[in-house]
């Protein structure tokens, strides 16, 4: 009986495993898991950043649930006040997700209509979570060293993602140097997105794959502009459905200091999960 | 560095499909399986300079996968139970022997109800056809534990399947 059972078990497992869609593994194979190193430009001008301040990025995205056809309805380019219970609901959904939020503390939340974009972090790792009516996506960044950003500047990580319906969206988050009280991003189509700023962080996101070309930073001494040399996102670079690509940049601005050093991490385009 | 990257690319290309199917059989949910595989590959990527020097990097990845699958088993157990009680799995359309499929379906239903460790041992042993020693390495347990766990798992499957088989053997 056992021999027959073992044979049946082998056959049944093969049949069950054959139910995995042919494109599932292929989709996972397309993701970029490569370890990578990011090198910030050497110090210029004031050189205010401590040697070794660098961040490598790792993104893990967990998209939960099938999206509606218009997954980003209700988004606005400026943050909106949260609806009653919106922040708590988002926090619950995000923290129910697995890695990479575990062990990190909530630092800042941005709300735009029904969407809540939160950042969690400790001294060397951060993770973002975007919660919408039809999806939750989590991504993580890892730093080799604590990040130190010059006063009046920002260090930005940007990502481009595709939800399960094929809708694309972009995320920008990062650290703000001392004295930065406001961040407004200008995208490569000329549109602007106002970020939420607080606790040494800024966060913003927008539908589509437009990249950030510059950021207007509000400081106590007025506004300054920090520019970024982000190339356009090539077709398909945002990954397959449920996928993500990410990049990090310090950008440049008149007289600003940047850091030097390397950090190793991983870029990881996406993952998906049904719910 | 480029060779490392190329090696890792090859590893991902070769290992993703077997890892995904293995994960699917262990956690019983495709979405969970995809997450597990990606988390595993991410972990392998972080340690690739060391992993690539191993004789069998896939064995390392498999161990990470099983560890993650079993580590998350309690968190997923409620959800899996709901799945088990829900609609039966979709039937392949190219099966020519409906009776054989019914037997498979019942067997898989019984497998789904096994404790996660028992199911994982049986998947590694009978789906991947791993020797018991490799199953032990993947499960991070002793050879004896593999043998006893597999034995208990098979006994439970046999127990579940026996009444059905006996019924089926009665001429109509």
Short mmCIF file of N, CA and C in Angstrom, two decimals, chain A residues 1-2 5-6 8-22 24-37 58-64 96 98-99 142 164 242 266-275, chain B residues 1 5-6 8-9 12-13 16-17 20-21 24-25 28-32 34-35 37-39 41-42 45-46 48 68 75-76 79 89-92 95 101 104 107-108 111 119 122-123 125-127 129 154-155 157-158 161-162 165:
data_model
loop_
_atom_site.label_atom_id
_atom_site.label_comp_id
_atom_site.label_asym_id
_atom_site.label_seq_id
_atom_site.Cartn_x
_atom_site.Cartn_y
_atom_site.Cartn_z
N UNK A 1 0.83 -1.21 0.00
CA UNK A 1 0.00 0.00 0.00
C UNK A 1 0.86 1.26 0.00
N UNK A 2 1.94 1.21 0.84
CA UNK A 2 2.78 2.40 0.93
C UNK A 2 3.48 2.67 -0.40
N UNK A 5 1.04 4.19 -2.56
CA UNK A 5 0.76 5.55 -2.08
C UNK A 5 1.88 6.50 -2.48
N UNK A 6 3.11 6.04 -2.33
CA UNK A 6 4.24 6.90 -2.72
C UNK A 6 4.19 7.22 -4.21
N UNK A 8 1.47 7.20 -6.11
CA UNK A 8 0.34 8.12 -6.32
C UNK A 8 0.69 9.53 -5.88
N UNK A 9 1.41 9.61 -4.77
CA UNK A 9 1.78 10.92 -4.24
C UNK A 9 2.67 11.67 -5.21
N UNK A 10 3.62 10.95 -5.78
CA UNK A 10 4.50 11.59 -6.77
C UNK A 10 3.67 12.13 -7.95
N UNK A 11 2.78 11.30 -8.44
CA UNK A 11 1.97 11.70 -9.60
C UNK A 11 1.07 12.88 -9.24
N UNK A 12 0.46 12.80 -8.07
CA UNK A 12 -0.47 13.87 -7.68
C UNK A 12 0.27 15.19 -7.47
N UNK A 13 1.46 15.11 -6.90
CA UNK A 13 2.24 16.34 -6.70
C UNK A 13 2.65 16.94 -8.04
N UNK A 14 3.04 16.10 -8.96
CA UNK A 14 3.40 16.61 -10.29
C UNK A 14 2.19 17.30 -10.93
N UNK A 15 1.02 16.68 -10.76
CA UNK A 15 -0.18 17.27 -11.36
C UNK A 15 -0.52 18.59 -10.69
N UNK A 16 -0.38 18.62 -9.37
CA UNK A 16 -0.66 19.85 -8.64
C UNK A 16 0.34 20.95 -9.03
N UNK A 17 1.61 20.59 -9.10
CA UNK A 17 2.64 21.57 -9.44
C UNK A 17 2.45 22.10 -10.86
N UNK A 18 1.86 21.26 -11.70
CA UNK A 18 1.63 21.69 -13.09
C UNK A 18 0.57 22.77 -13.17
N UNK A 19 -0.15 22.97 -12.08
CA UNK A 19 -1.15 24.04 -12.09
C UNK A 19 -0.52 25.43 -11.96
N UNK A 20 0.75 25.48 -11.61
CA UNK A 20 1.42 26.79 -11.56
C UNK A 20 1.47 27.34 -12.98
N UNK A 21 0.92 28.52 -13.19
CA UNK A 21 0.89 29.07 -14.55
C UNK A 21 2.28 29.16 -15.17
N UNK A 22 2.34 28.91 -16.44
CA UNK A 22 3.63 28.87 -17.12
C UNK A 22 4.39 30.19 -16.99
N UNK A 24 4.35 32.28 -14.48
CA UNK A 24 4.63 32.74 -13.12
C UNK A 24 6.13 32.77 -12.84
N UNK A 25 6.80 31.67 -13.12
CA UNK A 25 8.24 31.63 -12.88
C UNK A 25 8.97 32.60 -13.80
N UNK A 26 8.47 32.68 -15.03
CA UNK A 26 9.12 33.59 -15.99
C UNK A 26 9.01 35.03 -15.50
N UNK A 27 7.86 35.35 -14.91
CA UNK A 27 7.67 36.70 -14.38
C UNK A 27 8.65 36.97 -13.23
N UNK A 28 8.80 35.98 -12.37
CA UNK A 28 9.73 36.15 -11.26
C UNK A 28 11.17 36.24 -11.74
N UNK A 29 11.47 35.51 -12.80
CA UNK A 29 12.83 35.52 -13.33
C UNK A 29 13.21 36.90 -13.89
N UNK A 30 12.19 37.61 -14.38
CA UNK A 30 12.47 38.92 -14.97
C UNK A 30 12.86 39.97 -13.93
N UNK A 31 12.53 39.71 -12.66
CA UNK A 31 12.87 40.69 -11.64
C UNK A 31 14.38 40.80 -11.49
N UNK A 32 14.82 41.94 -11.06
CA UNK A 32 16.25 42.17 -10.89
C UNK A 32 16.61 42.04 -9.41
N UNK A 33 17.27 40.97 -9.09
CA UNK A 33 17.65 40.74 -7.69
C UNK A 33 19.10 41.10 -7.43
N UNK A 34 19.77 41.68 -8.42
CA UNK A 34 21.21 41.83 -8.34
C UNK A 34 21.66 42.66 -7.15
N UNK A 35 22.69 42.19 -6.47
CA UNK A 35 23.36 43.08 -5.53
C UNK A 35 23.91 44.26 -6.32
N UNK A 36 23.84 45.41 -5.77
CA UNK A 36 24.40 46.54 -6.49
C UNK A 36 25.06 47.49 -5.51
N UNK A 37 25.92 48.31 -6.03
CA UNK A 37 26.63 49.29 -5.23
C UNK A 37 26.32 50.68 -5.75
N UNK A 58 17.31 48.47 -1.51
CA UNK A 58 16.73 47.17 -1.77
C UNK A 58 15.24 47.36 -1.76
N UNK A 59 14.60 46.83 -2.69
CA UNK A 59 13.15 47.00 -2.71
C UNK A 59 12.49 45.63 -2.71
N UNK A 60 11.59 45.48 -1.85
CA UNK A 60 10.75 44.30 -1.86
C UNK A 60 9.33 44.80 -1.95
N UNK A 61 8.65 44.41 -2.93
CA UNK A 61 7.30 44.91 -3.11
C UNK A 61 6.33 43.75 -2.94
N UNK A 62 5.37 43.97 -2.15
CA UNK A 62 4.34 42.96 -1.99
C UNK A 62 3.02 43.62 -2.34
N UNK A 63 2.50 43.27 -3.45
CA UNK A 63 1.24 43.86 -3.87
C UNK A 63 0.12 42.90 -3.52
N UNK A 64 -0.77 43.36 -2.76
CA UNK A 64 -1.81 42.48 -2.27
C UNK A 64 -3.13 42.83 -2.93
N UNK A 96 0.67 44.21 8.62
CA UNK A 96 0.29 42.81 8.45
C UNK A 96 1.11 42.17 7.33
N UNK A 98 4.44 41.10 5.31
CA UNK A 98 5.64 40.49 5.89
C UNK A 98 6.80 41.46 5.76
N UNK A 99 8.00 40.96 5.46
CA UNK A 99 9.12 41.85 5.30
C UNK A 99 8.77 42.88 4.24
N UNK A 142 17.83 49.44 2.11
CA UNK A 142 18.82 49.13 3.14
C UNK A 142 20.02 50.03 2.95
N UNK A 164 -1.12 45.32 -10.25
CA UNK A 164 -1.58 44.08 -10.88
C UNK A 164 -2.46 44.31 -12.10
N UNK A 242 2.81 43.98 -10.77
CA UNK A 242 3.28 43.69 -9.43
C UNK A 242 4.76 43.95 -9.29
N UNK A 266 20.47 45.87 -2.80
CA UNK A 266 19.90 45.05 -3.85
C UNK A 266 18.78 45.83 -4.50
N UNK A 267 18.67 45.68 -5.75
CA UNK A 267 17.43 46.16 -6.35
C UNK A 267 16.60 44.94 -6.63
N UNK A 268 15.39 45.06 -6.40
CA UNK A 268 14.54 43.89 -6.46
C UNK A 268 13.21 44.36 -7.01
N UNK A 269 12.93 43.89 -8.20
CA UNK A 269 11.75 44.42 -8.85
C UNK A 269 10.54 43.56 -8.57
N UNK A 270 9.91 43.93 -7.56
CA UNK A 270 8.55 43.45 -7.40
C UNK A 270 8.35 42.07 -6.87
N UNK A 271 7.17 41.88 -6.50
CA UNK A 271 6.67 40.60 -6.05
C UNK A 271 5.18 40.79 -5.99
N UNK A 272 4.50 39.77 -6.02
CA UNK A 272 3.06 39.95 -5.98
C UNK A 272 2.44 38.88 -5.12
N UNK A 273 1.31 39.19 -4.66
CA UNK A 273 0.65 38.27 -3.77
C UNK A 273 -0.85 38.44 -3.95
N UNK A 274 -1.51 37.39 -4.04
CA UNK A 274 -2.96 37.49 -4.15
C UNK A 274 -3.57 37.56 -2.77
N UNK A 275 -4.70 38.05 -2.71
CA UNK A 275 -5.38 38.12 -1.41
C UNK A 275 -6.82 37.76 -1.58
N UNK B 1 33.21 40.90 -11.03
CA UNK B 1 31.87 41.30 -10.62
C UNK B 1 30.83 40.90 -11.67
N UNK B 5 27.60 38.42 -11.46
CA UNK B 5 26.24 38.78 -11.88
C UNK B 5 25.70 37.77 -12.88
N UNK B 6 26.57 37.37 -13.79
CA UNK B 6 26.13 36.38 -14.78
C UNK B 6 25.80 35.06 -14.10
N UNK B 8 24.80 34.68 -11.06
CA UNK B 8 23.54 34.82 -10.32
C UNK B 8 22.35 34.81 -11.27
N UNK B 9 22.51 35.45 -12.41
CA UNK B 9 21.44 35.43 -13.41
C UNK B 9 21.11 33.99 -13.83
N UNK B 12 19.25 32.27 -11.03
CA UNK B 12 17.83 32.67 -10.98
C UNK B 12 17.06 31.98 -12.10
N UNK B 13 17.64 31.97 -13.29
CA UNK B 13 16.95 31.36 -14.43
C UNK B 13 16.71 29.87 -14.20
N UNK B 16 14.37 29.33 -10.35
CA UNK B 16 13.08 29.96 -10.00
C UNK B 16 11.91 29.00 -10.18
N UNK B 17 11.87 28.31 -11.30
CA UNK B 17 10.73 27.43 -11.54
C UNK B 17 10.64 26.30 -10.52
N UNK B 20 9.62 27.73 -7.19
CA UNK B 20 8.23 28.18 -7.14
C UNK B 20 7.27 26.99 -7.00
N UNK B 21 7.51 25.95 -7.76
CA UNK B 21 6.61 24.79 -7.67
C UNK B 21 6.74 24.11 -6.31
N UNK B 24 4.92 26.28 -3.88
CA UNK B 24 3.47 26.17 -4.10
C UNK B 24 2.91 24.93 -3.41
N UNK B 25 3.64 23.84 -3.50
CA UNK B 25 3.17 22.60 -2.87
C UNK B 25 3.26 22.68 -1.34
N UNK B 28 0.75 25.98 -0.50
CA UNK B 28 -0.58 25.73 -1.08
C UNK B 28 -1.24 26.97 -1.61
N UNK B 29 -0.49 27.97 -1.90
CA UNK B 29 -1.07 29.22 -2.40
C UNK B 29 -0.03 29.87 -3.32
N UNK B 30 -0.44 30.20 -4.53
CA UNK B 30 0.51 30.69 -5.52
C UNK B 30 1.10 32.05 -5.13
N UNK B 31 0.25 32.92 -4.63
CA UNK B 31 0.75 34.24 -4.23
C UNK B 31 1.79 34.14 -3.13
N UNK B 32 1.47 33.31 -2.13
CA UNK B 32 2.43 33.10 -1.04
C UNK B 32 3.72 32.50 -1.58
N UNK B 34 4.97 32.79 -4.59
CA UNK B 34 5.75 33.78 -5.32
C UNK B 34 6.52 34.68 -4.36
N UNK B 35 5.84 35.09 -3.30
CA UNK B 35 6.54 35.93 -2.31
C UNK B 35 7.73 35.20 -1.70
N UNK B 37 9.50 32.79 -2.93
CA UNK B 37 10.60 32.63 -3.88
C UNK B 37 11.37 33.94 -4.03
N UNK B 38 10.63 35.03 -4.12
CA UNK B 38 11.32 36.31 -4.27
C UNK B 38 12.12 36.66 -3.03
N UNK B 39 11.55 36.42 -1.86
CA UNK B 39 12.29 36.69 -0.63
C UNK B 39 13.53 35.80 -0.56
N UNK B 41 15.20 34.50 -3.14
CA UNK B 41 16.20 34.95 -4.12
C UNK B 41 16.87 36.24 -3.65
N UNK B 42 16.11 37.08 -3.00
CA UNK B 42 16.70 38.30 -2.45
C UNK B 42 17.75 37.94 -1.40
N UNK B 45 20.72 36.61 -3.07
CA UNK B 45 21.47 37.70 -3.71
C UNK B 45 22.37 38.41 -2.71
N UNK B 46 21.85 38.60 -1.52
CA UNK B 46 22.65 39.29 -0.50
C UNK B 46 23.90 38.49 -0.16
N UNK B 48 25.31 36.15 -2.21
CA UNK B 48 25.77 35.45 -3.40
C UNK B 48 27.28 35.22 -3.44
N UNK B 68 11.67 29.73 5.41
CA UNK B 68 10.70 30.82 5.34
C UNK B 68 9.28 30.30 5.29
N UNK B 75 1.43 31.93 10.62
CA UNK B 75 0.75 33.15 10.19
C UNK B 75 -0.23 32.85 9.06
N UNK B 76 0.15 31.86 8.23
CA UNK B 76 -0.68 31.57 7.08
C UNK B 76 -1.72 30.49 7.33
N UNK B 79 -5.39 31.28 6.95
CA UNK B 79 -5.75 31.56 5.56
C UNK B 79 -5.78 30.27 4.73
N UNK B 89 -9.36 22.77 -6.16
CA UNK B 89 -8.44 23.33 -7.15
C UNK B 89 -8.96 23.11 -8.56
N UNK B 90 -8.56 24.00 -9.42
CA UNK B 90 -8.99 23.86 -10.81
C UNK B 90 -8.45 22.58 -11.40
N UNK B 91 -9.25 21.95 -12.18
CA UNK B 91 -8.81 20.69 -12.77
C UNK B 91 -8.10 20.97 -14.09
N UNK B 92 -6.97 20.30 -14.27
CA UNK B 92 -6.31 20.43 -15.56
C UNK B 92 -7.25 19.94 -16.67
N UNK B 95 -6.37 16.14 -18.83
CA UNK B 95 -6.31 14.81 -18.23
C UNK B 95 -7.32 13.90 -18.92
N UNK B 101 -7.64 11.43 -11.88
CA UNK B 101 -7.62 12.79 -11.37
C UNK B 101 -8.32 12.86 -10.02
N UNK B 104 -6.02 11.79 -7.42
CA UNK B 104 -5.03 12.83 -7.17
C UNK B 104 -5.63 13.95 -6.34
N UNK B 107 -5.98 12.94 -2.82
CA UNK B 107 -4.67 12.84 -2.19
C UNK B 107 -4.12 14.23 -1.88
N UNK B 108 -4.31 15.15 -2.82
CA UNK B 108 -3.83 16.50 -2.59
C UNK B 108 -4.64 17.18 -1.49
N UNK B 111 -3.15 15.90 1.57
CA UNK B 111 -1.83 16.50 1.77
C UNK B 111 -1.96 17.92 2.33
N UNK B 119 4.10 18.05 5.51
CA UNK B 119 3.88 18.30 4.08
C UNK B 119 5.19 18.67 3.40
N UNK B 122 7.32 15.64 2.79
CA UNK B 122 6.81 14.81 1.69
C UNK B 122 7.04 15.47 0.34
N UNK B 123 6.92 16.78 0.29
CA UNK B 123 7.17 17.50 -0.97
C UNK B 123 8.62 17.35 -1.39
N UNK B 125 10.68 15.05 -0.49
CA UNK B 125 11.03 13.63 -0.71
C UNK B 125 10.39 13.10 -1.99
N UNK B 126 9.12 13.44 -2.22
CA UNK B 126 8.41 12.79 -3.32
C UNK B 126 8.15 13.69 -4.53
N UNK B 127 8.21 14.99 -4.34
CA UNK B 127 8.09 15.86 -5.52
C UNK B 127 9.47 16.11 -6.11
N UNK B 129 12.10 14.39 -5.20
CA UNK B 129 12.85 13.13 -5.17
C UNK B 129 14.22 13.30 -4.53
N UNK B 154 2.92 9.93 5.63
CA UNK B 154 2.37 8.89 4.74
C UNK B 154 1.25 8.12 5.44
N UNK B 155 1.45 7.85 6.72
CA UNK B 155 0.42 7.10 7.46
C UNK B 155 -0.88 7.88 7.49
N UNK B 157 -1.84 10.15 5.30
CA UNK B 157 -2.42 10.13 3.95
C UNK B 157 -3.11 8.80 3.68
N UNK B 158 -2.44 7.74 4.09
CA UNK B 158 -2.99 6.40 3.87
C UNK B 158 -4.30 6.24 4.61
N UNK B 161 -6.91 8.18 2.78
CA UNK B 161 -7.25 7.65 1.46
C UNK B 161 -7.92 6.29 1.54
N UNK B 162 -7.65 5.53 2.58
CA UNK B 162 -8.10 4.14 2.60
C UNK B 162 -9.62 4.00 2.43
N UNK B 165 -10.57 4.50 -1.16
CA UNK B 165 -10.14 3.44 -2.06
C UNK B 165 -10.99 2.18 -1.89
#
